[in-house]
Coordinates of C-alpha atoms in Angstrom, one line a residue:
M1133 CA 17.7 10.1 -58.2
T1134 CA 20.3 11.6 -55.8
V1135 CA 23.0 9.9 -53.8
I1136 CA 20.6 10.0 -50.8
D1137 CA 18.0 8.2 -52.8
D1138 CA 20.6 5.6 -53.7
I1139 CA 21.6 5.2 -50.1
K1140 CA 17.9 4.8 -49.1
T1141 CA 17.5 2.1 -51.7
V1142 CA 20.6 0.2 -50.6
L1143 CA 19.5 0.4 -47.0
A1144 CA 16.0 -0.7 -47.7
S1145 CA 17.0 -3.6 -50.0
T1146 CA 19.9 -4.7 -47.6
A1147 CA 17.3 -5.2 -44.9
Y1148 CA 16.1 -8.1 -47.0
Y1149 CA 19.6 -9.6 -47.5
L1150 CA 19.9 -13.0 -49.1
P1151 CA 23.2 -14.6 -50.2
T1152 CA 21.5 -15.6 -53.5
S1153 CA 20.0 -13.6 -56.3
S1154 CA 16.7 -12.0 -55.5
P1155 CA 14.8 -8.9 -56.7
E1156 CA 16.0 -7.0 -53.6
M1157 CA 19.6 -7.9 -54.2
A1158 CA 19.4 -6.9 -57.8
E1159 CA 17.9 -3.6 -56.8
R1160 CA 20.6 -3.1 -54.2
A1161 CA 23.4 -3.9 -56.7
A1162 CA 21.9 -1.3 -59.2
A1163 CA 21.6 1.3 -56.4
V1164 CA 25.3 0.7 -55.3
R1165 CA 26.4 1.1 -59.0
S1166 CA 24.3 4.3 -59.4
M1167 CA 25.7 5.7 -56.1
A1168 CA 29.3 5.0 -57.3
T1169 CA 28.5 6.8 -60.6
K1170 CA 27.2 9.9 -58.7
V1171 CA 30.1 9.9 -56.2
R1172 CA 32.5 9.8 -59.2
A1173 CA 30.7 12.8 -60.7
W1174 CA 31.2 14.7 -57.4
L1175 CA 35.0 14.5 -57.7
P1176 CA 36.6 17.7 -59.0
P1177 CA 37.9 17.1 -62.6
E1178 CA 41.5 17.8 -61.5
L1179 CA 41.3 14.8 -59.1
Q1180 CA 39.9 12.5 -61.8
I1181 CA 42.5 13.0 -64.4
G1182 CA 46.0 13.8 -63.4
D1183 CA 49.2 12.2 -62.1
E1184 CA 49.0 8.9 -60.2
L1185 CA 49.2 10.7 -56.9
A1186 CA 46.2 12.9 -57.4
T1187 CA 43.9 10.8 -59.5
L1188 CA 40.9 9.6 -57.5
K1189 CA 38.7 6.7 -58.7
V1190 CA 35.4 5.2 -57.4
D1191 CA 34.5 1.5 -57.2
A1192 CA 31.4 -0.3 -56.0
G1193 CA 31.4 -3.7 -54.3
G1194 CA 29.5 -6.2 -52.4
Q1195 CA 28.5 -8.5 -55.2
K1196 CA 31.8 -9.7 -56.7
G1197 CA 32.0 -13.4 -56.6
G1198 CA 29.0 -13.6 -54.4
I1199 CA 26.5 -11.4 -52.6
S1200 CA 28.0 -9.9 -49.5
P1201 CA 25.8 -8.7 -46.6
T1202 CA 27.9 -5.5 -46.6
P1203 CA 27.9 -3.6 -49.8
W1204 CA 30.3 -0.6 -50.2
V1205 CA 31.4 2.3 -52.4
R1206 CA 35.0 3.4 -52.1
V1207 CA 36.9 6.4 -53.3
F1208 CA 40.6 5.7 -53.7
A1209 CA 43.9 6.6 -55.4
E1210 CA 45.2 3.6 -57.2
R1211 CA 48.7 4.2 -56.0
Y1212 CA 47.7 3.9 -52.4
S1213 CA 44.9 1.3 -52.9
P1214 CA 45.3 -0.8 -56.0
S1215 CA 42.3 -2.9 -54.9
A1216 CA 39.7 -3.0 -52.2
T1217 CA 41.8 -5.6 -50.4
Q1218 CA 44.9 -3.3 -50.2
G1219 CA 45.9 0.1 -49.0
F1220 CA 43.9 3.0 -47.6
Y1221 CA 40.7 4.5 -48.9
R1222 CA 37.4 6.3 -48.0
V1223 CA 34.4 4.0 -48.2
Y1224 CA 30.7 4.0 -47.7
L1225 CA 30.1 0.7 -45.7
F1226 CA 26.5 -0.4 -45.4
A1227 CA 25.4 -2.5 -42.3
G1228 CA 24.2 -6.0 -43.1
D1229 CA 20.8 -5.4 -41.6
G1230 CA 20.1 -2.2 -43.7
S1231 CA 20.0 0.1 -40.6
R1232 CA 22.9 2.4 -41.4
V1233 CA 25.8 3.4 -43.6
Y1234 CA 29.2 4.6 -42.5
L1235 CA 31.6 6.9 -44.3
S1236 CA 34.9 5.6 -43.1
L1237 CA 38.6 5.8 -43.7
N1238 CA 39.5 2.2 -44.1
Q1239 CA 42.3 -0.2 -45.1
G1240 CA 42.4 -3.4 -47.0
T1241 CA 41.6 -6.4 -45.0
S1242 CA 43.1 -9.2 -47.0
E1243 CA 46.7 -10.6 -47.4
F1244 CA 48.5 -13.2 -49.5
R1245 CA 49.0 -16.4 -47.6
S1246 CA 49.9 -19.8 -49.0
G1247 CA 49.8 -18.4 -52.5
H1248 CA 46.2 -17.0 -52.2
L1249 CA 44.5 -13.8 -51.2
R1250 CA 42.8 -14.5 -47.9
L1251 CA 41.1 -12.5 -45.2
M1252 CA 43.6 -11.3 -42.6
S1253 CA 43.5 -13.6 -39.7
S1254 CA 45.0 -11.2 -37.2
T1255 CA 42.5 -8.7 -36.0
A1256 CA 45.2 -7.3 -33.8
T1257 CA 47.2 -6.2 -36.8
L1258 CA 44.3 -4.4 -38.3
L1259 CA 43.6 -2.7 -34.9
Q1260 CA 47.3 -1.6 -34.6
R1261 CA 47.3 -0.1 -38.1
S1262 CA 44.1 1.7 -37.3
E1263 CA 45.5 3.1 -34.1
A1264 CA 48.6 4.3 -35.9
A1265 CA 46.5 6.2 -38.5
R1266 CA 44.4 7.7 -35.7
Q1267 CA 47.6 9.0 -34.1
F1268 CA 48.6 10.5 -37.4
F1269 CA 45.2 12.4 -37.6
A1270 CA 45.4 13.5 -33.9
G1271 CA 47.5 16.5 -34.8
W1272 CA 45.1 17.7 -37.4
S1273 CA 42.6 20.5 -36.9
G1274 CA 40.0 19.7 -34.2
D1275 CA 37.3 21.0 -36.5
L1276 CA 38.3 18.5 -39.2
V1277 CA 38.0 15.4 -37.0
H1278 CA 35.5 16.7 -34.4
G1279 CA 32.5 14.4 -34.0
L1280 CA 34.1 11.6 -35.9
R1281 CA 34.2 8.2 -34.2
T1282 CA 36.2 5.0 -34.5
D1283 CA 33.6 2.3 -33.7
I1284 CA 31.6 0.5 -36.5
D1285 CA 28.9 -2.1 -36.1
L1286 CA 28.1 -3.7 -39.5
A1287 CA 25.3 -5.8 -37.9
V1288 CA 26.3 -9.1 -39.5
S1289 CA 26.7 -11.3 -36.4
S1290 CA 22.9 -12.1 -36.3
L1291 CA 22.6 -12.7 -40.0
D1292 CA 22.3 -16.2 -41.5
V1293 CA 25.6 -16.1 -43.3
G1294 CA 28.7 -18.2 -43.3
V1295 CA 32.0 -17.8 -41.4
Q1296 CA 33.7 -15.9 -44.2
P1297 CA 31.2 -13.0 -44.6
K1298 CA 31.2 -12.6 -40.8
K1299 CA 35.0 -12.5 -40.7
R1300 CA 35.1 -10.0 -43.5
A1301 CA 32.7 -7.7 -41.7
S1302 CA 34.6 -8.1 -38.5
N1303 CA 37.8 -7.2 -40.4
Y1304 CA 36.1 -4.1 -41.9
E1305 CA 35.0 -3.1 -38.4
A1306 CA 38.6 -3.5 -37.1
A1307 CA 40.2 -1.8 -40.1
K1308 CA 38.4 1.5 -39.9
R1309 CA 40.3 4.7 -38.8
L1310 CA 37.6 7.4 -38.5
R1311 CA 34.0 7.3 -39.4
A1312 CA 30.7 9.2 -39.6
R1313 CA 27.5 7.3 -39.3
L1314 CA 24.4 7.9 -41.3
R1315 CA 21.3 6.1 -40.0
R1316 CA 18.1 5.5 -41.8
G1317 CA 15.5 8.0 -40.5
H1318 CA 17.7 9.4 -37.7
T1319 CA 20.1 12.3 -37.3
H1320 CA 23.0 11.1 -35.1
H1321 CA 25.1 14.3 -34.8
R1322 CA 26.0 17.3 -36.8
R1323 CA 28.0 15.3 -39.3
S1324 CA 25.2 12.8 -40.0
V1325 CA 22.6 13.1 -42.7
E1326 CA 19.1 11.9 -42.2
V1327 CA 18.2 9.4 -44.9

């Protein structure tokens, strides 16, 4: 199987999202792990083993502690993102309805409050950080960022899930910097891949 096959499997099984164990959610979890393994294999060897600034790692999520409507695979440098809740990283974020996946430059969306790690309550803070990062990239080559967008819709609002999963998805949407969208069965623009 290829990464595209894994993406197709994640999208198809996510369309049958349940917050509890099911054959579809087990299939989705296996495909997310498989995808993470393949993405890790794509990384040049010099970026997998090296100093803490250059070493890139890959992590899969969406089923830690519970089954999230929005699975993900992230590529990160531990120094800049010690966990998915902190720092900046590239991430494949899957929409909760299984319609699309985004390749996004995102930031952690949790913070320590009252002695516990909690979802950030201030969407404005996430939006401000995202805008600052976009301003940083504004001076880069137009070819590098041409066609990239800043909007994300993880399609969770209509799902039968609790407040926390909806808030987490909302934070992911606010936390993005730049993204490319890949839709199941469609080609969006020249940076999209038909899956």
